[in-house]
Amino acid sequence: MLYWIPANQNIKNFNKHSAVDLIRFASNGVSRTELAEQMGLTRAALTMIVTDLLENGVILEAESRAIPNGRPPVVLEINPKGGLVAAVDMGATHLNIALADFSAKIIGEKYLPLDIKQGPQSCLAEVNRGLRELLAEHNINLSQLMAVGVGVPGPVITDAGMVVSPPIMPGWDSFPIRDNLQKEWGCSISLNNDAELGALGEWAYGAGRGEQNLAFIKVGSGIGAGLIINQQIYGGTTGSAGEIGHITVDENGPLCTCGNHGCLEAFAGGNAIALQAKKMVASGKRTLLSSIPTENLTAQEVGKAARRGDLPSQEIIMRAGTFIGIAIAGLVNLFNPGAVIIGGGVALSGDLLTTSIRQAVRERSLRAPKQGVHITTAMLGRRSSLMGATVQAVNIAIHDLIEKKHPVYRDILAPEK
Amino acid sequence: MLYWIPANQNIKNFNKHSAVDLIRFASNGVSRTELAEQMGLTRAALTMIVTDLLENGVILEAESRAIPNGRPPVVLEINPKGGLVAAVDMGATHLNIALADFSAKIIGEKYLPLDIKQGPQSCLAEVNRGLRELLAEHNINLSQLMAVGVGVPGPVITDAGMVVSPPIMPGWDSFPIRDNLQKEWGCSISLNNDAELGALGEWAYGAGRGEQNLAFIKVGSGIGAGLIINQQIYGGTTGSAGEIGHITVDENGPLCTCGNHGCLEAFAGGNAIALQAKKMVASGKRTLLSSIPTENLTAQEVGKAARRGDLPSQEIIMRAGTFIGIAIAGLVNLFNPGAVIIGGGVALSGDLLTTSIRQAVRERSLRAPKQGVHITTAMLGRRSSLMGATVQAVNIAIHDLIEKKHPVYRDILAPEK
DNA sequence: TTATTTAATCAAGTGTTTTAACAAAGTAAA
DNA sequence: TTTACTTTGTTAAAACACTTGATTAAATAA
């Protein structure tokens, strides 16, 4: 569940929040009776809770489900038209913005270039412009947005709504990102790390559905991990959990941008892969990559060549996979997650990487955790983080609705007549 | 808090459980008003909750605390005489049993040899004999025990009350440990991994008080870690989280008992340290250890010699520390804990190990998490796990009391006249 | 049509928490 | 000493959430 309550918070509407989350993430819909069993309440109690949620427009009754005997249960579902949210996924070089309904279905999407190094003022202005354009394209007013989930490629302190000592976001340190956007858009904002959101997205609607604990490995130009523990994002004590990219995999390895030697990222990140390819081409080795101008030689091109059967490119990818596998084996030994999901630009370019990762993990992990853990590719492709941001936004919107912090915007999306 | 409630459980008496945990682990006692603030309830509600807890004999009112202005608050404390529990810590070669009151104060303790390889039947008979003897020594009847916390050196599925595929517990796989002891002693039993319990013990009463997340590294003959996440034991999806001993720290390292190469345990565990010392002595190097018969040359002896200034011994210990530090740096990058606590037999033999661990971590960890994390030695010494087992036992006992599952055994420990 | 089964609801009662007023126990200043 | 002030803790009535136990609803099978 997303809505856990620690002992130091009040438990007002706790069961309403639980119920709506169970409904949201149920794979085949769920009835009042099933909810009652799962929540340890009586059916009578669920009748009242569900009535309230129905009146708020948060959920709706779908058609009944056929059962062998007795009265068929009424299946409850989230009401997609219960409200509208936005999701923003900022990468090092891209910006992905989406509008979504309460069922996390994306209504409109925009993919733009972005240079995170331009700093917060410039980038957030770009984000603002992008979102307003997207809203205009769909004839939606900003005031109809109930919440926005935002992802950034750096360590986030969620409570503070800012990043701290980010390695690749110069100028962003301690900039009040959330407060800034909140002021600009006038609705609740949730700020998270992009790998965290990837993990959440895959947990909610991707390859990690139903898992209690999972790790999402984002292999892009750098390498980061997002962790779901007890069905919740785990960000660590100071927001920098999941820094798998800077684990030492070889004491005597090359210098990394972080100042240490032999970091995973220096072996297997997109930048490292491109660098290796360039060196290979320069050495005069016979490869498909020779035809590509050096300045365009990216990890993506290496992946493409590998899929076309270029052996030297395959070797580079597989070597990267082996190093990632070593790091994941360590993660599996420490965390014992139910699933490890490989995502990010580099990972999505083919099965070769995943295969070699899987093999490396198999060779190095202890028996018990290895038996349980599934290593798979991200189901949501390049939208893992965007979906995670959507999930966070819907979280806020729905739970605000339950707490009556929001006017009820029922059927704002093309209401039936 | 120890008493979290996931969304799929009922929340009966939730606030009573929360309140008693806040009282138990408050460092300087806590008043009704403070509790109300921390729990998000009104003072009126707390009056009633506290009255109930007082009537159950779970807590008691201590003397008032002086404040600059206004009526002085009444400080609430756990009632040590609220009940009696036992704790059992089983190691590879030792068995530690204790009786404790509700304030986790140890009333009586027994330290016995044990060979875990003898299997469950024989070992549990030994545990049973030990506990009954300890009870007899203190004139306490078995029926007065309200709960027992048990720790074992293997991966535990707490819900099932058994270990799965333990590396060093032959014959124990899937043996119903908890059910067995429950039947023998007729009270609630909690079964956990020993490193988990070490982490819990240090979190509750040791070097990790007040931390949200921490890792406890147990450096004994092997190396294991216990994780506290969100103030709770995190055991992983299949109970085998924290297997730090089998993280690969050098691809080309020596063969480990687990079948892989270059595991941390093969470099820095107690057995590995002893092995290195033996090799060193055999090589004829000038060292204090030469005077010790080979069969008695343990990691403990190496530690002793190192403290006496024996350079070769110091080198072995520091090398072990460096490797442990490499693994911990990885853990810190992944987990971003608030504290890392080094415990276990080898760690307790001196500061040399901790110092070299600290340095290795400093060199390899990312800036942000490094700033936050404290690396310290276990405060509870060899009793970390035993204290953790006590905490678990008191947990069960107290929360059973609140749910009225237990008769109220008030003042069974030498009641005042 | 009737029996059976399972789902959902209703009405009365229980227990917990809030609201709002008040009592208690201290300090500080008149 | 009295009074004002501050903070803690209590009380009683009302609000609220949930349970209990009975009832209604909607399906299948005989």
Short mmCIF file of N, CA and C (backbone and C1' of nucleotides) in Angstrom, two decimals, chain B residues 15-16 41-42 44-45 48-49 68-72, chain C residues 16-28:
data_model
loop_
_atom_site.label_atom_id
_atom_site.label_comp_id
_atom_site.label_asym_id
_atom_site.label_seq_id
_atom_site.Cartn_x
_atom_site.Cartn_y
_atom_site.Cartn_z
N ASN B 15 -3.80 3.02 18.61
CA ASN B 15 -3.21 4.12 19.36
C ASN B 15 -2.65 3.69 20.70
N LYS B 16 -3.26 2.66 21.29
CA LYS B 16 -2.71 2.14 22.53
C LYS B 16 -1.33 1.54 22.28
N LEU B 41 -3.13 13.27 18.40
CA LEU B 41 -4.42 13.15 19.09
C LEU B 41 -4.56 14.30 20.08
N THR B 42 -5.73 14.42 20.67
CA THR B 42 -5.93 15.46 21.68
C THR B 42 -5.47 14.95 23.05
N ALA B 44 -7.15 14.99 25.66
CA ALA B 44 -8.26 14.24 26.26
C ALA B 44 -8.19 12.77 25.88
N ALA B 45 -7.91 12.50 24.62
CA ALA B 45 -7.83 11.12 24.15
C ALA B 45 -6.70 10.39 24.87
N MET B 48 -7.44 9.10 28.34
CA MET B 48 -8.13 7.81 28.39
C MET B 48 -7.24 6.65 28.02
N ILE B 49 -6.42 6.83 27.00
CA ILE B 49 -5.51 5.76 26.58
C ILE B 49 -4.54 5.43 27.72
N PRO B 68 9.83 25.52 33.09
CA PRO B 68 9.92 26.93 33.49
C PRO B 68 8.56 27.51 33.88
N ASN B 69 7.51 27.06 33.23
CA ASN B 69 6.21 27.71 33.42
C ASN B 69 5.08 26.68 33.42
N GLY B 70 4.07 26.93 34.22
CA GLY B 70 2.88 26.08 34.16
C GLY B 70 2.98 24.80 34.95
N ARG B 71 1.91 24.03 34.87
CA ARG B 71 1.83 22.78 35.63
C ARG B 71 2.85 21.77 35.10
N PRO B 72 3.63 21.15 35.97
CA PRO B 72 4.67 20.22 35.50
C PRO B 72 4.03 18.95 34.95
P DT C 16 -12.19 1.38 23.30
"O5'" DT C 16 -11.82 2.63 22.38
"C5'" DT C 16 -11.74 2.43 20.96
"C4'" DT C 16 -11.70 3.77 20.28
"C3'" DT C 16 -10.75 4.79 20.92
"O3'" DT C 16 -9.99 5.35 19.87
"C1'" DT C 16 -12.88 5.74 20.65
P DT C 17 -8.72 6.26 20.18
"O5'" DT C 17 -9.24 7.71 19.83
"C5'" DT C 17 -9.62 8.00 18.49
"C4'" DT C 17 -10.37 9.31 18.44
"C3'" DT C 17 -9.63 10.49 19.07
"O3'" DT C 17 -9.39 11.47 18.07
"C1'" DT C 17 -11.91 10.42 19.74
P DT C 18 -8.78 12.89 18.48
"O5'" DT C 18 -10.07 13.80 18.44
"C5'" DT C 18 -10.88 13.85 17.27
"C4'" DT C 18 -12.02 14.83 17.47
"C3'" DT C 18 -11.58 16.24 17.87
"O3'" DT C 18 -12.33 17.19 17.12
"C1'" DT C 18 -13.09 15.39 19.48
P DT C 19 -11.91 18.70 17.15
"O5'" DT C 19 -13.03 19.40 18.05
"C5'" DT C 19 -14.38 18.98 17.92
"C4'" DT C 19 -15.22 19.61 19.02
"C3'" DT C 19 -14.76 20.99 19.49
"O3'" DT C 19 -15.87 21.85 19.54
"C1'" DT C 19 -14.99 19.51 21.34
P DA C 20 -15.70 23.40 19.60
"O5'" DA C 20 -15.97 23.68 21.14
"C5'" DA C 20 -17.07 23.03 21.79
"C4'" DA C 20 -16.94 23.22 23.28
"C3'" DA C 20 -16.25 24.51 23.71
"O3'" DA C 20 -16.94 25.02 24.84
"C1'" DA C 20 -15.18 22.73 24.72
P DA C 21 -16.76 26.50 25.32
"O5'" DA C 21 -16.88 26.31 26.89
"C5'" DA C 21 -17.80 25.34 27.40
"C4'" DA C 21 -17.20 24.68 28.62
"C3'" DA C 21 -16.61 25.65 29.65
"O3'" DA C 21 -17.24 25.48 30.89
"C1'" DA C 21 -15.16 23.82 29.25
P DC C 22 -16.85 26.39 32.15
"O5'" DC C 22 -15.87 25.44 32.96
"C5'" DC C 22 -16.24 24.08 33.19
"C4'" DC C 22 -15.10 23.37 33.87
"C3'" DC C 22 -14.43 24.18 35.00
"O3'" DC C 22 -14.38 23.38 36.16
"C1'" DC C 22 -12.81 23.26 33.56
P DA C 23 -14.15 24.05 37.57
"O5'" DA C 23 -13.02 23.12 38.19
"C5'" DA C 23 -13.11 21.71 38.02
"C4'" DA C 23 -11.71 21.12 38.16
"C3'" DA C 23 -10.92 21.68 39.33
"O3'" DA C 23 -10.31 20.58 39.99
"C1'" DA C 23 -9.69 21.93 37.33
P DA C 24 -9.45 20.79 41.30
"O5'" DA C 24 -7.98 20.70 40.72
"C5'" DA C 24 -7.60 19.54 39.99
"C4'" DA C 24 -6.12 19.62 39.65
"C3'" DA C 24 -5.23 20.12 40.79
"O3'" DA C 24 -4.10 19.29 40.85
"C1'" DA C 24 -4.89 21.44 38.86
P DA C 25 -3.16 19.29 42.14
"O5'" DA C 25 -1.87 20.06 41.60
"C5'" DA C 25 -1.14 19.53 40.50
"C4'" DA C 25 -0.14 20.56 40.04
"C3'" DA C 25 0.60 21.27 41.19
"O3'" DA C 25 1.99 21.20 40.95
"C1'" DA C 25 -0.23 22.82 39.65
P DG C 26 3.01 21.37 42.17
"O5'" DG C 26 3.63 22.84 41.90
"C5'" DG C 26 4.83 22.94 41.20
"C4'" DG C 26 4.72 23.95 40.07
"C3'" DG C 26 5.23 25.36 40.39
"O3'" DG C 26 6.64 25.39 40.33
"C1'" DG C 26 3.30 25.39 38.96
P DT C 27 7.42 26.61 40.97
"O5'" DT C 27 7.20 27.78 39.89
"C5'" DT C 27 7.69 27.61 38.56
"C4'" DT C 27 7.49 28.90 37.78
"C3'" DT C 27 8.20 30.11 38.39
"O3'" DT C 27 8.85 30.85 37.36
"C1'" DT C 27 5.88 30.55 38.18
P DA C 28 9.74 32.09 37.77
"O5'" DA C 28 8.73 33.29 37.59
"C5'" DA C 28 8.08 33.49 36.32
"C4'" DA C 28 7.37 34.82 36.34
"C3'" DA C 28 8.13 35.94 37.05
"O3'" DA C 28 7.98 37.15 36.31
"C1'" DA C 28 6.04 35.61 38.12
#
